[in-house]
Amino acid sequence: RPRMERIPRFTDADLAGLPMPVQVVVGSDDALLNSQETRERVERYVRNGSATYVENTGHLLPPQTAQVTEFLTRASRLEEVA
């Protein structure tokens, strides 16, 4: 079933208030959200945020195992330091 309701959007203040590491993976051709804007907002407002922008890909993303593993490794190092 297709999603009929609007996708929730966090405010800039909500994003800036996230204390944990955040990884966002978006496809350049996503029909459900503006992936370029999402990427820019994560990079601008999320303190411990990173965005992976996958060119020529829609909402269904190819395997992201390497990127997710790298993110989790970095995030666990941040926890050890804190």
Short mmCIF file of N, CA and C in Angstrom, two decimals:
data_model
loop_
_atom_site.label_atom_id
_atom_site.label_comp_id
_atom_site.label_asym_id
_atom_site.label_seq_id
_atom_site.Cartn_x
_atom_site.Cartn_y
_atom_site.Cartn_z
N ARG A 1 0.83 -1.18 0.00
CA ARG A 1 0.00 0.00 0.00
C ARG A 1 0.88 1.25 0.00
N PRO A 2 0.57 2.18 -0.85
CA PRO A 2 1.37 3.41 -0.86
C PRO A 2 1.08 4.26 0.37
N ARG A 3 2.09 4.96 0.81
CA ARG A 3 1.94 5.87 1.95
C ARG A 3 1.13 7.07 1.49
N MET A 4 0.05 7.38 2.20
CA MET A 4 -0.82 8.48 1.80
C MET A 4 -0.62 9.72 2.67
N GLU A 5 -0.16 9.53 3.91
CA GLU A 5 0.02 10.68 4.79
C GLU A 5 1.38 11.33 4.52
N ARG A 6 1.48 12.56 4.92
CA ARG A 6 2.71 13.33 4.72
C ARG A 6 3.82 12.79 5.62
N ILE A 7 5.04 12.75 5.11
CA ILE A 7 6.19 12.31 5.90
C ILE A 7 6.49 13.39 6.94
N PRO A 8 6.65 13.01 8.21
CA PRO A 8 6.94 14.00 9.25
C PRO A 8 8.24 14.75 8.94
N ARG A 9 8.26 16.03 9.29
CA ARG A 9 9.45 16.86 9.06
C ARG A 9 9.87 17.45 10.40
N PHE A 10 11.10 17.22 10.78
CA PHE A 10 11.64 17.78 12.01
C PHE A 10 12.00 19.25 11.77
N THR A 11 11.81 20.07 12.80
CA THR A 11 12.24 21.47 12.69
C THR A 11 13.76 21.53 12.78
N ASP A 12 14.31 22.67 12.38
CA ASP A 12 15.75 22.86 12.49
C ASP A 12 16.19 22.75 13.95
N ALA A 13 15.38 23.29 14.86
CA ALA A 13 15.69 23.22 16.29
C ALA A 13 15.66 21.77 16.78
N ASP A 14 14.69 20.97 16.30
CA ASP A 14 14.65 19.56 16.67
C ASP A 14 15.93 18.86 16.22
N LEU A 15 16.35 19.13 14.99
CA LEU A 15 17.57 18.51 14.47
C LEU A 15 18.79 18.94 15.28
N ALA A 16 18.87 20.22 15.59
CA ALA A 16 20.01 20.74 16.36
C ALA A 16 20.04 20.17 17.77
N GLY A 17 18.90 19.74 18.29
CA GLY A 17 18.83 19.21 19.64
C GLY A 17 19.12 17.73 19.76
N LEU A 18 19.36 17.04 18.65
CA LEU A 18 19.65 15.60 18.72
C LEU A 18 21.04 15.38 19.30
N PRO A 19 21.14 14.70 20.44
CA PRO A 19 22.43 14.53 21.09
C PRO A 19 23.24 13.34 20.55
N MET A 20 22.57 12.42 19.86
CA MET A 20 23.24 11.20 19.44
C MET A 20 23.74 11.31 18.01
N PRO A 21 24.71 10.47 17.62
CA PRO A 21 25.13 10.44 16.22
C PRO A 21 23.97 10.00 15.33
N VAL A 22 23.87 10.65 14.16
CA VAL A 22 22.78 10.37 13.22
C VAL A 22 23.38 10.16 11.83
N GLN A 23 23.00 9.07 11.21
CA GLN A 23 23.41 8.78 9.83
C GLN A 23 22.15 8.77 8.97
N VAL A 24 22.16 9.55 7.90
CA VAL A 24 21.03 9.60 6.97
C VAL A 24 21.55 9.18 5.60
N VAL A 25 20.84 8.26 4.97
CA VAL A 25 21.19 7.82 3.61
C VAL A 25 20.00 8.17 2.72
N VAL A 26 20.25 8.99 1.69
CA VAL A 26 19.18 9.41 0.79
C VAL A 26 19.59 9.19 -0.66
N GLY A 27 18.61 8.90 -1.47
CA GLY A 27 18.83 8.75 -2.91
C GLY A 27 18.49 10.04 -3.63
N SER A 28 19.27 10.38 -4.62
CA SER A 28 19.09 11.64 -5.34
C SER A 28 17.74 11.73 -6.04
N ASP A 29 17.16 10.62 -6.41
CA ASP A 29 15.90 10.61 -7.16
C ASP A 29 14.70 10.18 -6.32
N ASP A 30 14.79 10.35 -5.01
CA ASP A 30 13.72 9.95 -4.11
C ASP A 30 12.46 10.76 -4.41
N ALA A 31 11.35 10.09 -4.67
CA ALA A 31 10.09 10.77 -4.97
C ALA A 31 9.32 11.14 -3.70
N LEU A 32 9.72 10.61 -2.54
CA LEU A 32 8.98 10.85 -1.30
C LEU A 32 9.49 12.06 -0.53
N LEU A 33 10.73 12.46 -0.74
CA LEU A 33 11.27 13.59 -0.02
C LEU A 33 12.32 14.29 -0.86
N ASN A 34 12.62 15.51 -0.47
CA ASN A 34 13.64 16.29 -1.16
C ASN A 34 14.99 15.88 -0.56
N SER A 35 15.66 14.97 -1.23
CA SER A 35 16.87 14.39 -0.65
C SER A 35 18.02 15.39 -0.54
N GLN A 36 18.13 16.32 -1.48
CA GLN A 36 19.19 17.33 -1.40
C GLN A 36 18.97 18.22 -0.18
N GLU A 37 17.73 18.64 0.04
CA GLU A 37 17.42 19.47 1.21
C GLU A 37 17.64 18.69 2.50
N THR A 38 17.23 17.43 2.52
CA THR A 38 17.44 16.59 3.70
C THR A 38 18.92 16.49 4.03
N ARG A 39 19.71 16.22 3.02
CA ARG A 39 21.17 16.13 3.20
C ARG A 39 21.73 17.43 3.78
N GLU A 40 21.36 18.55 3.18
CA GLU A 40 21.87 19.85 3.62
C GLU A 40 21.46 20.17 5.06
N ARG A 41 20.22 19.84 5.42
CA ARG A 41 19.74 20.13 6.78
C ARG A 41 20.46 19.26 7.82
N VAL A 42 20.69 18.01 7.50
CA VAL A 42 21.41 17.13 8.43
C VAL A 42 22.83 17.66 8.62
N GLU A 43 23.49 17.99 7.53
CA GLU A 43 24.87 18.47 7.62
C GLU A 43 24.95 19.81 8.36
N ARG A 44 23.93 20.64 8.22
CA ARG A 44 23.94 21.97 8.84
C ARG A 44 23.56 21.94 10.32
N TYR A 45 22.54 21.15 10.68
CA TYR A 45 21.96 21.26 12.02
C TYR A 45 22.27 20.13 12.98
N VAL A 46 22.54 18.95 12.50
CA VAL A 46 22.77 17.82 13.42
C VAL A 46 24.25 17.79 13.81
N ARG A 47 24.48 18.01 15.09
CA ARG A 47 25.85 18.10 15.61
C ARG A 47 26.72 16.91 15.21
N ASN A 48 26.22 15.73 15.46
CA ASN A 48 26.96 14.50 15.14
C ASN A 48 26.29 13.80 13.96
N GLY A 49 25.95 14.57 12.94
CA GLY A 49 25.23 14.01 11.80
C GLY A 49 26.10 13.86 10.57
N SER A 50 25.78 12.88 9.79
CA SER A 50 26.42 12.72 8.49
C SER A 50 25.37 12.21 7.52
N ALA A 51 25.54 12.60 6.28
CA ALA A 51 24.58 12.22 5.26
C ALA A 51 25.32 11.56 4.09
N THR A 52 24.78 10.45 3.64
CA THR A 52 25.29 9.78 2.45
C THR A 52 24.26 10.03 1.35
N TYR A 53 24.72 10.61 0.26
CA TYR A 53 23.86 10.98 -0.86
C TYR A 53 24.19 10.04 -2.01
N VAL A 54 23.24 9.17 -2.37
CA VAL A 54 23.48 8.16 -3.40
C VAL A 54 22.88 8.67 -4.71
N GLU A 55 23.73 8.94 -5.68
CA GLU A 55 23.30 9.46 -6.98
C GLU A 55 22.49 8.41 -7.75
N ASN A 56 21.54 8.91 -8.55
CA ASN A 56 20.75 8.07 -9.47
C ASN A 56 20.02 6.93 -8.77
N THR A 57 19.55 7.20 -7.56
CA THR A 57 18.84 6.20 -6.78
C THR A 57 17.61 6.83 -6.17
N GLY A 58 16.54 6.07 -6.10
CA GLY A 58 15.29 6.56 -5.53
C GLY A 58 15.19 6.25 -4.05
N HIS A 59 13.96 5.97 -3.61
CA HIS A 59 13.70 5.71 -2.20
C HIS A 59 14.23 4.33 -1.78
N LEU A 60 14.22 3.38 -2.71
CA LEU A 60 14.77 2.05 -2.43
C LEU A 60 16.26 2.09 -2.72
N LEU A 61 17.04 2.04 -1.66
CA LEU A 61 18.48 2.24 -1.79
C LEU A 61 19.22 0.92 -1.98
N PRO A 62 20.33 0.96 -2.71
CA PRO A 62 21.16 -0.24 -2.82
C PRO A 62 21.79 -0.54 -1.46
N PRO A 63 22.38 -1.72 -1.31
CA PRO A 63 23.00 -2.07 -0.02
C PRO A 63 23.97 -0.99 0.47
N GLN A 64 23.86 -0.67 1.74
CA GLN A 64 24.67 0.38 2.35
C GLN A 64 25.50 -0.16 3.51
N THR A 65 25.80 -1.44 3.48
CA THR A 65 26.48 -2.09 4.60
C THR A 65 27.79 -1.41 4.98
N ALA A 66 28.62 -1.09 4.01
CA ALA A 66 29.92 -0.49 4.31
C ALA A 66 29.75 0.88 4.97
N GLN A 67 28.84 1.70 4.45
CA GLN A 67 28.64 3.03 5.02
C GLN A 67 28.06 2.95 6.43
N VAL A 68 27.12 2.05 6.64
CA VAL A 68 26.51 1.91 7.97
C VAL A 68 27.53 1.38 8.96
N THR A 69 28.34 0.42 8.56
CA THR A 69 29.38 -0.12 9.44
C THR A 69 30.38 0.96 9.83
N GLU A 70 30.79 1.77 8.87
CA GLU A 70 31.73 2.87 9.14
C GLU A 70 31.11 3.87 10.12
N PHE A 71 29.85 4.21 9.91
CA PHE A 71 29.16 5.13 10.82
C PHE A 71 29.08 4.56 12.23
N LEU A 72 28.69 3.30 12.37
CA LEU A 72 28.57 2.70 13.69
C LEU A 72 29.93 2.61 14.39
N THR A 73 30.97 2.36 13.64
CA THR A 73 32.32 2.33 14.22
C THR A 73 32.71 3.70 14.76
N ARG A 74 32.46 4.75 13.96
CA ARG A 74 32.75 6.12 14.42
C ARG A 74 31.91 6.48 15.64
N ALA A 75 30.63 6.11 15.61
CA ALA A 75 29.72 6.43 16.72
C ALA A 75 30.16 5.73 18.00
N SER A 76 30.61 4.50 17.89
CA SER A 76 31.04 3.78 19.10
C SER A 76 32.31 4.41 19.68
N ARG A 77 33.17 4.94 18.82
CA ARG A 77 34.36 5.63 19.32
C ARG A 77 33.99 6.91 20.06
N LEU A 78 32.96 7.61 19.58
CA LEU A 78 32.49 8.81 20.27
C LEU A 78 31.97 8.46 21.66
N GLU A 79 31.27 7.34 21.77
CA GLU A 79 30.75 6.89 23.06
C GLU A 79 31.88 6.58 24.02
N GLU A 80 32.96 5.98 23.51
CA GLU A 80 34.10 5.63 24.39
C GLU A 80 34.78 6.87 24.95
N VAL A 81 34.81 7.94 24.15
CA VAL A 81 35.44 9.18 24.57
C VAL A 81 34.58 9.93 25.58
N ALA A 82 33.27 9.83 25.43
CA ALA A 82 32.33 10.59 26.29
C ALA A 82 32.27 10.08 27.69
#
